[in-house]
CSV table of C-alpha atoms in Angstrom, one decimal:
chain,number,residue,atom,x,y,z
T,1,MET,CA,100.5,94.1,72.6
T,2,ARG,CA,96.8,94.8,71.8
T,3,PRO,CA,94.2,92.5,73.2
T,4,ALA,CA,92.9,89.9,70.7
T,5,ILE,CA,89.5,89.7,72.2
T,6,VAL,CA,87.7,92.1,74.6
T,7,SER,CA,84.0,91.7,75.3
T,8,PHE,CA,81.7,94.2,73.6
T,9,LEU,CA,80.3,95.3,77.0
T,10,PHE,CA,83.8,96.1,78.3
T,11,LEU,CA,84.7,98.1,75.2
T,12,PHE,CA,81.4,99.9,75.0
T,13,SER,CA,81.4,100.9,78.7
T,14,SER,CA,85.0,101.9,78.6
T,15,PHE,CA,84.3,104.1,75.5
T,16,LEU,CA,81.5,105.8,77.3
T,17,VAL,CA,83.7,106.5,80.4
T,18,SER,CA,86.7,107.8,78.5
T,19,CYS,CA,84.7,110.0,76.1
T,20,SER,CA,82.1,111.4,78.5
T,21,PRO,CA,81.8,115.2,78.7
T,22,ALA,CA,82.5,115.1,82.4
T,23,ARG,CA,85.8,113.3,81.8
T,24,ASP,CA,86.8,115.7,79.0
T,25,SER,CA,86.0,118.8,81.1
T,26,ILE,CA,87.9,117.5,84.1
T,27,ALA,CA,90.9,116.4,82.0
T,28,ALA,CA,91.1,119.8,80.4
T,29,ASP,CA,91.9,121.3,83.8
T,30,VAL,CA,94.7,118.9,84.6
T,31,THR,CA,98.2,119.7,83.6
T,32,LYS,CA,100.3,117.2,81.7
T,33,GLN,CA,102.6,117.0,84.7
T,34,SER,CA,100.1,114.8,86.6
T,35,PRO,CA,101.8,111.4,86.5
T,36,ASN,CA,100.1,108.2,85.6
T,37,ILE,CA,100.1,105.6,88.4
T,38,VAL,CA,100.3,101.9,87.7
T,39,ILE,CA,100.1,99.5,90.8
T,40,LEU,CA,100.9,95.9,90.1
T,41,PHE,CA,99.9,93.7,93.1
T,42,ALA,CA,100.7,90.0,93.3
T,43,ASP,CA,98.7,87.6,95.6
T,44,ASP,CA,100.7,85.5,98.1
T,45,LEU,CA,104.0,86.3,96.5
T,46,GLY,CA,106.8,85.8,99.0
T,47,TYR,CA,109.7,88.1,99.8
T,48,GLY,CA,112.1,85.7,98.3
T,49,ASP,CA,110.2,84.8,95.1
T,50,LEU,CA,111.8,87.2,92.6
T,51,GLY,CA,115.3,87.0,91.1
T,52,SER,CA,116.1,90.5,92.4
T,53,PHE,CA,115.0,89.4,95.9
T,54,GLY,CA,117.1,86.3,95.9
T,55,HIS,CA,115.3,83.4,94.2
T,56,PRO,CA,117.9,81.3,92.4
T,57,TYR,CA,115.5,79.5,90.0
T,58,ILE,CA,112.5,81.6,89.2
T,59,ARG,CA,113.4,83.8,86.3
T,60,THR,CA,111.9,87.3,86.5
T,61,PRO,CA,114.0,89.4,84.1
T,62,GLU,CA,111.3,92.1,83.6
T,63,LEU,CA,110.9,92.8,87.3
T,64,ASP,CA,114.7,92.5,87.9
T,65,GLU,CA,115.2,95.2,85.2
T,66,LEU,CA,112.7,97.5,86.9
T,67,ALA,CA,114.5,96.9,90.2
T,68,ARG,CA,117.9,97.6,88.6
T,69,LEU,CA,116.6,100.8,87.0
T,70,GLY,CA,114.3,101.9,89.8
T,71,GLN,CA,114.2,101.5,93.6
T,72,ARG,CA,114.2,98.2,95.3
T,73,TRP,CA,112.7,98.6,98.8
T,74,THR,CA,114.0,96.0,101.3
T,75,ASP,CA,111.7,97.0,104.2
T,76,PHE,CA,108.3,97.5,102.7
T,77,TYR,CA,105.2,96.3,104.5
T,78,VAL,CA,101.5,95.5,104.1
T,79,ALA,CA,99.1,96.4,106.9
T,80,SER,CA,97.8,92.9,107.3
T,81,PRO,CA,99.2,89.4,106.7
T,82,VAL,CA,96.0,88.3,104.9
T,83,CYS,CA,94.3,89.4,101.7
T,84,SER,CA,91.1,91.5,102.2
T,85,PRO,CA,92.4,93.8,105.0
T,86,SER,CA,95.7,94.2,103.2
T,87,ARG,CA,94.0,95.3,100.0
T,88,ALA,CA,91.7,97.6,101.9
T,89,ALA,CA,94.7,99.3,103.4
T,90,LEU,CA,96.3,99.9,100.1
T,91,LEU,CA,93.1,101.4,98.6
T,92,THR,CA,92.3,103.6,101.5
T,93,GLY,CA,95.6,104.5,103.1
T,94,ARG,CA,94.0,103.6,106.4
T,95,LEU,CA,94.8,100.8,108.9
T,96,PRO,CA,92.1,98.0,108.6
T,97,VAL,CA,91.3,98.3,112.3
T,98,ARG,CA,90.5,102.0,111.7
T,99,SER,CA,88.2,101.3,108.8
T,100,GLY,CA,86.7,98.1,110.2
T,101,LEU,CA,87.8,96.2,107.1
T,102,TYR,CA,89.1,93.2,109.0
T,103,GLY,CA,87.8,90.3,111.1
T,104,ASP,CA,88.7,88.5,114.3
T,105,LEU,CA,86.8,85.3,113.4
T,106,ILE,CA,86.4,85.6,109.6
T,107,ARG,CA,89.8,86.8,108.3
T,108,VAL,CA,88.7,87.7,104.8
T,109,TYR,CA,85.6,88.2,102.7
T,110,PHE,CA,83.9,85.1,101.3
T,111,PRO,CA,81.4,84.6,98.5
T,112,ASP,CA,77.9,86.0,98.9
T,113,GLU,CA,79.1,88.6,101.3
T,114,PRO,CA,76.2,91.0,102.1
T,115,GLY,CA,78.5,93.9,103.1
T,116,GLY,CA,81.8,94.7,101.5
T,117,PHE,CA,83.7,98.0,100.9
T,118,PRO,CA,81.7,100.6,102.8
T,119,ASP,CA,80.5,103.9,101.3
T,120,SER,CA,82.1,105.8,104.2
T,121,GLU,CA,85.6,104.8,102.9
T,122,VAL,CA,87.3,106.8,100.2
T,123,SER,CA,89.4,104.7,97.8
T,124,ILE,CA,92.5,105.9,96.0
T,125,ALA,CA,90.5,105.7,92.8
T,126,GLN,CA,87.8,108.0,94.1
T,127,ALA,CA,90.4,110.5,95.3
T,128,LEU,CA,92.3,110.5,92.0
T,129,LYS,CA,89.1,110.9,90.0
T,130,GLU,CA,88.6,114.2,91.7
T,131,SER,CA,91.9,115.2,90.2
T,132,GLY,CA,90.8,114.1,86.7
T,133,TYR,CA,92.2,110.6,86.5
T,134,ALA,CA,90.7,107.8,84.6
T,135,THR,CA,90.7,104.7,86.8
T,136,GLY,CA,90.7,101.0,86.0
T,137,ILE,CA,91.2,97.8,87.9
T,138,PHE,CA,92.1,94.5,86.2
T,139,GLY,CA,92.3,91.6,88.6
T,140,LYS,CA,91.2,90.4,92.0
T,141,TRP,CA,89.1,92.7,94.2
T,142,HIS,CA,88.3,90.7,97.4
T,143,LEU,CA,86.4,93.5,99.1
T,144,GLY,CA,82.9,92.3,98.6
T,145,ASP,CA,81.1,90.5,95.8
T,146,ALA,CA,77.7,92.2,96.1
T,147,GLU,CA,77.2,94.7,93.2
T,148,HIS,CA,77.1,97.6,95.6
T,149,ALA,CA,80.6,96.7,96.8
T,150,TYR,CA,82.1,96.4,93.3
T,151,PRO,CA,85.1,98.6,92.6
T,152,THR,CA,83.1,100.4,90.0
T,153,GLN,CA,80.9,101.7,92.8
T,154,HIS,CA,83.9,103.0,94.6
T,155,GLY,CA,85.8,105.1,92.2
T,156,PHE,CA,87.0,102.8,89.4
T,157,ASP,CA,85.6,103.5,85.9
T,158,GLU,CA,86.2,99.9,84.8
T,159,TRP,CA,86.8,96.4,86.2
T,160,LEU,CA,87.7,93.1,84.7
T,161,GLY,CA,88.5,90.5,87.4
T,162,VAL,CA,87.5,88.0,90.0
T,163,PRO,CA,85.6,89.2,93.1
T,164,TYR,CA,87.5,87.0,95.6
T,165,SER,CA,90.2,84.3,95.9
T,166,ASN,CA,90.3,81.8,93.1
T,167,ASP,CA,89.8,78.8,95.5
T,168,MET,CA,86.5,80.1,97.0
T,169,ASN,CA,84.1,78.3,94.6
T,170,TRP,CA,84.9,74.5,95.0
T,171,VAL,CA,82.6,72.5,92.8
T,172,GLY,CA,80.6,69.9,94.8
T,173,GLU,CA,81.1,71.6,98.2
T,174,PRO,CA,78.6,73.4,100.3
T,175,PRO,CA,78.7,77.3,100.2
T,176,PHE,CA,80.4,79.3,102.9
T,177,ASP,CA,77.3,79.9,105.1
T,178,GLU,CA,76.5,76.2,105.1
T,179,MET,CA,80.0,75.2,106.1
T,180,ARG,CA,79.7,77.7,109.0
T,181,ALA,CA,76.3,76.2,109.9
T,182,MET,CA,77.8,72.7,109.9
T,183,ALA,CA,80.5,73.8,112.3
T,184,ALA,CA,77.8,75.3,114.6
T,185,ARG,CA,75.9,72.0,114.5
T,186,GLY,CA,79.1,70.1,115.5
T,187,GLU,CA,79.3,68.2,112.2
T,188,VAL,CA,83.1,67.7,112.6
T,189,GLU,CA,83.5,64.6,110.5
T,190,ALA,CA,81.5,65.9,107.6
T,191,ARG,CA,83.6,69.1,107.5
T,192,ALA,CA,86.8,67.1,107.8
T,193,GLU,CA,85.8,64.9,104.9
T,194,ILE,CA,85.2,68.0,102.7
T,195,TYR,CA,88.5,69.7,103.7
T,196,GLY,CA,90.4,66.4,103.4
T,197,LYS,CA,89.8,66.4,99.6
T,198,ARG,CA,91.3,69.8,99.1
T,199,PRO,CA,95.1,69.2,99.4
T,200,ALA,CA,95.2,66.8,96.4
T,201,ARG,CA,93.2,69.3,94.4
T,202,TYR,CA,95.5,72.2,95.3
T,203,ALA,CA,98.5,70.0,94.4
T,204,GLU,CA,97.1,69.0,91.0
T,205,PRO,CA,94.5,71.7,90.1
T,206,LYS,CA,92.0,71.2,87.3
T,207,LEU,CA,89.6,73.8,85.9
T,208,GLU,CA,86.6,71.6,86.7
T,209,TYR,CA,87.3,71.7,90.4
T,210,PHE,CA,86.4,75.4,90.6
T,211,ASN,CA,83.5,77.6,89.6
T,212,SER,CA,85.2,80.9,89.7
T,213,PRO,CA,83.4,84.0,88.3
T,214,LEU,CA,84.9,86.7,86.2
T,215,VAL,CA,83.2,90.1,86.4
T,216,THR,CA,83.2,92.7,83.7
T,217,SER,CA,81.9,96.0,85.1
T,218,SER,CA,81.6,99.7,84.1
T,219,ALA,CA,80.6,102.5,86.4
T,220,ILE,CA,78.0,103.6,83.9
T,221,ALA,CA,77.0,100.6,81.8
T,222,GLY,CA,76.4,97.8,84.3
T,223,SER,CA,78.1,94.5,84.8
T,224,SER,CA,78.2,90.9,83.5
T,225,ILE,CA,79.6,87.7,84.9
T,226,GLU,CA,81.3,84.9,83.2
T,227,GLN,CA,81.1,81.7,85.3
T,228,PRO,CA,83.0,79.5,85.4
T,229,THR,CA,86.0,81.3,83.9
T,230,ASP,CA,89.1,79.6,82.5
T,231,GLN,CA,91.7,80.4,85.2
T,232,THR,CA,94.6,79.6,82.8
T,233,THR,CA,93.8,82.8,80.9
T,234,LEU,CA,93.4,85.2,83.9
T,235,THR,CA,96.9,86.7,83.9
T,236,LYS,CA,96.9,87.2,80.2
T,237,ARG,CA,93.4,88.7,80.1
T,238,TYR,CA,94.2,91.2,82.9
T,239,THR,CA,97.3,92.2,81.0
T,240,GLU,CA,95.4,92.7,77.8
T,241,ALA,CA,92.6,94.7,79.5
T,242,ALA,CA,95.1,96.9,81.3
T,243,ILE,CA,97.0,97.7,78.1
T,244,ASP,CA,93.7,98.4,76.3
T,245,PHE,CA,92.8,100.8,79.0
T,246,ILE,CA,96.2,102.6,78.8
T,247,GLU,CA,95.9,103.0,75.1
T,248,ARG,CA,92.4,104.4,75.3
T,249,ASN,CA,93.3,106.9,78.1
T,250,ALA,CA,96.7,107.9,76.9
T,251,GLN,CA,95.6,111.6,76.8
T,252,ASN,CA,94.4,111.6,80.4
T,253,PRO,CA,96.2,111.0,83.6
T,254,PHE,CA,95.2,107.5,84.8
T,255,LEU,CA,95.4,105.0,87.6
T,256,VAL,CA,95.8,101.4,86.6
T,257,TYR,CA,95.5,98.8,89.4
T,258,VAL,CA,96.4,95.2,88.4
T,259,PRO,CA,95.9,92.9,91.5
T,260,TYR,CA,96.8,89.6,90.0
T,261,THR,CA,94.9,86.4,91.0
T,262,MET,CA,98.2,84.5,91.2
T,263,PRO,CA,100.3,83.0,92.7
T,264,HIS,CA,97.5,82.3,95.2
T,265,THR,CA,96.6,78.6,94.9
T,266,PRO,CA,95.2,76.9,92.9
T,267,LEU,CA,98.0,77.7,90.5
T,268,PHE,CA,97.0,78.2,86.9
T,269,ARG,CA,99.0,79.6,84.0
T,270,SER,CA,98.6,79.8,80.2
T,271,SER,CA,99.8,77.1,77.9
T,272,GLU,CA,102.8,79.3,76.9
T,273,PHE,CA,104.2,79.2,80.4
T,274,ALA,CA,103.2,75.7,81.5
T,275,GLY,CA,106.3,73.7,82.3
T,276,THR,CA,108.7,76.4,81.3
T,277,SER,CA,110.2,77.2,84.7
T,278,ILE,CA,112.7,75.1,86.6
T,279,GLY,CA,110.9,76.5,89.7
T,280,GLY,CA,108.0,74.2,88.9
T,281,ARG,CA,104.3,75.2,88.6
T,282,TYR,CA,104.8,78.0,91.1
T,283,GLY,CA,107.7,79.3,89.0
T,284,ASP,CA,105.6,79.1,85.8
T,285,VAL,CA,103.0,81.3,87.4
T,286,VAL,CA,105.4,83.9,88.8
T,287,GLU,CA,107.2,84.0,85.4
T,288,GLU,CA,103.9,84.7,83.6
T,289,ILE,CA,103.3,87.6,86.0
T,290,ASP,CA,106.8,88.8,85.2
T,291,TRP,CA,105.9,88.7,81.5
T,292,SER,CA,102.8,90.7,82.2
T,293,VAL,CA,104.8,93.4,83.9
T,294,GLY,CA,107.0,93.6,80.8
T,295,GLN,CA,104.0,93.9,78.5
T,296,ILE,CA,102.5,96.7,80.5
T,297,ARG,CA,105.9,98.5,80.6
T,298,ARG,CA,106.3,98.2,76.9
T,299,SER,CA,102.8,99.5,76.3
T,300,LEU,CA,103.6,102.6,78.3
T,301,GLU,CA,106.8,103.1,76.2
T,302,GLU,CA,105.0,102.7,72.9
T,303,GLN,CA,102.5,105.3,73.9
T,304,GLY,CA,105.2,107.7,75.0
T,305,LEU,CA,104.0,107.6,78.6
T,306,ALA,CA,106.9,105.8,80.4
T,307,GLU,CA,108.6,109.0,81.6
T,308,ASN,CA,105.3,110.3,83.1
T,309,THR,CA,104.3,107.0,84.8
T,310,LEU,CA,105.1,105.7,88.2
T,311,ILE,CA,105.0,101.9,88.3
T,312,VAL,CA,104.8,100.1,91.7
T,313,PHE,CA,105.1,96.4,92.1
T,314,SER,CA,104.4,94.6,95.4
T,315,SER,CA,102.4,91.7,97.0
T,316,ASP,CA,99.4,91.6,99.3
T,317,ASN,CA,101.1,89.5,102.0
T,318,GLY,CA,103.7,86.8,102.5
T,319,PRO,CA,103.7,83.3,101.0
T,320,TRP,CA,101.2,80.6,101.8
T,321,LEU,CA,103.7,78.2,103.3
T,322,THR,CA,101.2,75.3,104.0
T,323,MET,CA,100.8,74.9,100.3
T,324,ASN,CA,104.3,73.3,100.3
T,325,GLU,CA,105.7,73.3,96.8
T,326,GLU,CA,102.7,75.1,95.5
T,327,GLY,CA,103.4,78.1,97.8
T,328,GLY,CA,106.2,80.6,97.7
T,329,ARG,CA,109.0,81.4,100.1
T,330,ALA,CA,109.9,84.4,102.3
T,331,GLY,CA,113.6,84.1,101.8
T,332,LEU,CA,115.5,84.6,105.0
T,333,LEU,CA,112.4,86.1,106.7
T,334,LYS,CA,110.5,84.1,109.4
T,335,MET,CA,107.1,82.5,108.7
T,336,GLY,CA,104.7,83.6,106.0
T,337,LYS,CA,101.1,84.5,105.2
T,338,GLY,CA,98.8,84.9,108.2
T,339,SER,CA,101.5,85.7,110.7
T,340,THR,CA,103.0,89.0,112.0
T,341,PHE,CA,106.5,87.7,111.7
T,342,GLU,CA,108.4,89.4,109.0
T,343,GLY,CA,107.7,86.7,106.4
T,344,GLY,CA,104.0,87.4,106.7
T,345,VAL,CA,104.0,91.2,106.2
T,346,ARG,CA,107.2,92.3,104.6
T,347,VAL,CA,106.8,92.1,100.8
T,348,PRO,CA,109.0,92.5,97.7
T,349,THR,CA,108.5,96.0,96.4
T,350,ILE,CA,109.8,98.0,93.4
T,351,PHE,CA,109.2,101.6,92.3
T,352,TYR,CA,110.1,102.5,88.7
T,353,TRP,CA,109.8,105.9,87.0
T,354,PRO,CA,112.4,106.6,84.3
T,355,GLY,CA,113.9,110.0,84.5
T,356,GLN,CA,112.4,110.6,87.9
T,357,ILE,CA,113.6,107.9,90.2
T,358,GLU,CA,117.3,107.4,90.6
T,359,PRO,CA,118.3,103.7,90.7
T,360,GLY,CA,119.0,102.3,94.2
T,361,ILE,CA,118.3,100.0,97.1
T,362,VAL,CA,116.2,101.6,99.8
T,363,SER,CA,116.2,100.2,103.3
T,364,GLU,CA,113.9,102.9,104.8
T,365,ILE,CA,110.5,101.7,106.1
T,366,GLY,CA,107.6,102.0,103.7
T,367,SER,CA,104.1,100.4,103.4
T,368,THR,CA,101.3,100.0,101.0
T,369,LEU,CA,99.5,102.2,103.4
T,370,ASP,CA,101.6,105.0,102.0
T,371,LEU,CA,100.6,104.6,98.4
T,372,PHE,CA,97.4,106.6,98.8
T,373,ALA,CA,99.2,109.6,100.3
T,374,THR,CA,102.0,109.3,97.7
T,375,ALA,CA,99.6,109.2,94.8
T,376,MET,CA,97.8,112.3,96.2
T,377,GLY,CA,101.0,114.1,96.6
T,378,LEU,CA,102.1,113.3,93.0
T,379,ALA,CA,98.7,114.3,91.7
T,380,GLY,CA,98.8,117.7,93.6
T,381,SER,CA,95.8,116.7,95.7
T,382,ASP,CA,95.3,117.5,99.4
T,383,ASN,CA,92.8,114.7,99.8
T,384,GLN,CA,94.8,113.0,102.6
T,385,SER,CA,92.8,113.6,105.7
T,386,GLY,CA,92.3,110.7,108.0
T,387,VAL,CA,94.9,108.4,106.4
T,388,ASP,CA,97.6,106.5,108.2
T,389,GLY,CA,100.0,106.6,105.3
T,390,PHE,CA,102.9,109.0,104.4
T,391,ASP,CA,103.8,110.6,101.2
T,392,LEU,CA,107.0,108.8,100.0
T,393,SER,CA,107.6,111.0,97.0
T,394,SER,CA,110.6,112.7,98.7
T,395,VAL,CA,112.3,109.3,99.0
T,396,LEU,CA,111.4,108.3,95.4
T,397,LEU,CA,112.3,111.6,93.7
T,398,GLU,CA,115.0,113.1,96.0
T,399,GLY,CA,116.5,110.1,97.8
T,400,GLY,CA,115.6,111.5,101.2
T,401,ASP,CA,114.7,109.7,104.4
T,402,SER,CA,111.3,108.0,104.6
T,403,PRO,CA,108.7,109.9,106.7
T,404,ARG,CA,107.7,106.4,108.0
T,405,THR,CA,109.9,105.4,110.9
T,406,GLU,CA,107.4,103.1,112.6
T,407,MET,CA,105.1,100.2,111.7
T,408,PRO,CA,102.4,98.5,113.7
T,409,TYR,CA,101.7,94.8,113.1
T,410,TYR,CA,98.1,93.8,113.4
T,411,ARG,CA,96.4,90.5,113.1
T,412,GLY,CA,92.7,91.0,113.2
T,413,GLY,CA,92.0,93.7,115.7
T,414,GLN,CA,95.0,93.0,118.0
T,415,LEU,CA,98.4,94.6,117.9
T,416,TYR,CA,100.9,91.8,117.8
T,417,ALA,CA,104.1,93.7,117.3
T,418,TYR,CA,105.5,97.2,116.6
T,419,ARG,CA,108.6,98.4,114.7
T,420,GLN,CA,110.6,101.5,115.4
T,421,GLY,CA,113.6,102.1,113.3
T,422,PRO,CA,115.5,98.8,113.0
T,423,TRP,CA,113.9,97.5,116.2
T,424,LYS,CA,110.8,95.2,116.4
T,425,LEU,CA,109.0,94.4,119.6
T,426,HIS,CA,106.6,91.4,119.8
T,427,PHE,CA,103.8,91.3,122.3
T,428,ILE,CA,101.9,88.3,120.9
T,429,VAL,CA,103.3,85.5,118.8
T,430,GLU,CA,101.4,83.1,116.7
T,431,GLY,CA,102.0,80.9,113.7
T,432,ALA,CA,99.7,81.0,110.7
T,433,TYR,CA,97.2,78.4,109.4
T,434,ARG,CA,97.7,75.8,112.1
T,435,GLN,CA,101.4,76.3,112.3
T,436,ALA,CA,103.4,76.6,115.5
T,437,PRO,CA,103.7,78.5,117.7
T,438,VAL,CA,100.2,78.6,119.1
T,439,LYS,CA,98.9,82.0,120.1
T,440,THR,CA,100.9,83.2,123.1
T,441,GLU,CA,100.6,86.6,124.8
T,442,LEU,CA,104.2,87.1,126.0
T,443,ALA,CA,104.8,87.8,129.7
T,444,GLU,CA,107.8,89.9,128.6
T,445,PRO,CA,107.9,91.4,125.0
T,446,GLU,CA,110.6,90.1,122.7
T,447,LEU,CA,112.9,92.5,120.9
T,448,TYR,CA,114.7,92.0,117.6
T,449,ASN,CA,117.1,94.1,115.7
T,450,LEU,CA,115.9,93.5,112.1
T,451,HIS,CA,119.0,95.0,110.5
T,452,ARG,CA,121.2,92.5,112.2
T,453,ASP,CA,118.7,89.7,112.6
T,454,PRO,CA,116.0,89.9,109.9
T,455,SER,CA,115.1,86.3,110.6
T,456,GLU,CA,114.0,87.2,114.2
T,457,ARG,CA,116.1,84.6,115.9
T,458,PHE,CA,117.7,86.5,118.8
T,459,ASP,CA,115.7,88.2,121.5
T,460,VAL,CA,117.8,91.1,122.8
T,461,ALA,CA,115.2,92.8,125.0
T,462,SER,CA,117.1,92.2,128.2
T,463,SER,CA,120.2,94.0,126.9
T,464,ASN,CA,118.2,96.9,125.4
T,465,PRO,CA,115.7,98.2,128.0
T,466,GLU,CA,115.9,101.7,126.7
T,467,VAL,CA,114.7,100.5,123.2
T,468,VAL,CA,111.9,98.5,124.8
T,469,ALA,CA,110.8,101.6,126.7
T,470,SER,CA,110.9,103.8,123.6
T,471,ILE,CA,108.8,101.4,121.6
T,472,LEU,CA,106.3,101.0,124.5
T,473,ALA,CA,105.9,104.8,124.5
T,474,ALA,CA,105.4,104.8,120.7
T,475,VAL,CA,102.7,102.2,121.1
T,476,GLU,CA,101.0,104.2,123.7
T,477,HIS,CA,101.0,107.2,121.4
T,478,HIS,CA,99.8,105.1,118.5
T,479,GLN,CA,96.9,103.6,120.4
T,480,ALA,CA,95.9,107.0,121.9
T,481,ASN,CA,95.3,108.3,118.4
T,482,LEU,CA,93.5,105.2,117.0
T,483,ALA,CA,89.8,104.4,117.4
T,484,ILE,CA,89.4,100.7,116.5
T,485,ALA,CA,86.2,100.1,114.5
T,486,PRO,CA,84.2,96.9,115.0
T,487,PRO,CA,85.2,94.1,112.5
T,488,LEU,CA,83.0,94.3,109.4
T,489,PHE,CA,84.0,90.8,108.3
T,490,ASP,CA,82.5,89.3,111.4
T,491,VAL,CA,79.1,91.0,111.0
T,492,ARG,CA,78.1,88.1,108.8
T,493,LEU,CA,78.1,85.7,111.7
T,494,GLY,CA,75.1,87.5,113.1
T,495,LEU,CA,73.1,86.6,109.9
T,496,GLN,CA,73.2,82.9,110.9
T,497,GLN,CA,71.7,83.3,114.4
């Protein structure tokens, strides 16, 4: 499907990037064996929100087909239970606490952020460009909305998308810094009145409630902003722009990163999908994302690129449970977004590459942290120094064991839990978004066998002291090799003093 309408600036800037002498000279040195990489990344999609992961009512035939023909990973994790640090980990292959792309007081980036993605970090797009890849992002960035932080300043040739979450520009509300100032002044009632209006607007969202911007940006031809944007068109526009990019770069290896705005609330979908799912508005939104996945897959097939393209589908964190019917579900996993229980950080993940990946279900441990190293390995690059991820290509292509056997669970700058093999040890427990339990540093760590008890119901620490000791030793080794950087998200608080 070709896009019906694409802005002149977007086409013009894209033309310049794809046809530049530098791009041609690099591409000439790259063999045709370099695979294309397509990363499709949902926002707040729960572990149980796809048909292939157990949802009985949301119909996702395109993703279910990819899962049937590719690999469905049951134990795949993000590096943070919230948006901005999770995305930073995917893009850099580094733990957010190592890069500083996290916050202890401010959990994600908000509008008018003076900082953003630092120049010291190397993105997957920057690294792949060195191997001759064309790079495009079509969707939500959420790593800084200042122009110096745009993805087109950090390795992406093109960007069409929103700079942060779609609920961060409430019409008629004070901006973020003023809301923080009100809190500092003790204006509790005024803030409560503002927040008190939001639930009804989330439950019945209207376009006029939000002033969301849509950015069109090129690494060489500047940027423009459409504000407000019609959120009902976002999934469709991302899809059209991604397909256009694929068609224009069919002769080059490329990275296409599609971080969907949805199903983060407020939930918007196009008229073609409104009211079509028996799963309600949330189902409509997920089913439109499923449609998008199918359109992108068919574009690759039509261009003769399918057998040289790895498609990865995943989510940035677990479901936003406090959104009630407007939020997703983590299936049998405990809790959701914001927590380090399994429902907050284990995400539905599919790898698809016809002719290369044998169909199967993989219950090895993997993480979005590993996508950087995996992409570098597939591209034949050794640009993997300083990353916390592993190259998963042996699992994908040969069916071997995952090189990742452990997973740390961070919330902000603190280590809350640690997994080793099937075992998970909790040191701190806390619910998400004002949900129980309150933050509690456990006097004795709690141990769960996730293979037998994926819902984390039965603490078996007392009967497995040797496992507890093994994990504690692994944690000691992990922390000895990790320098925790100061939280970049919290730097903004100093600007108000």
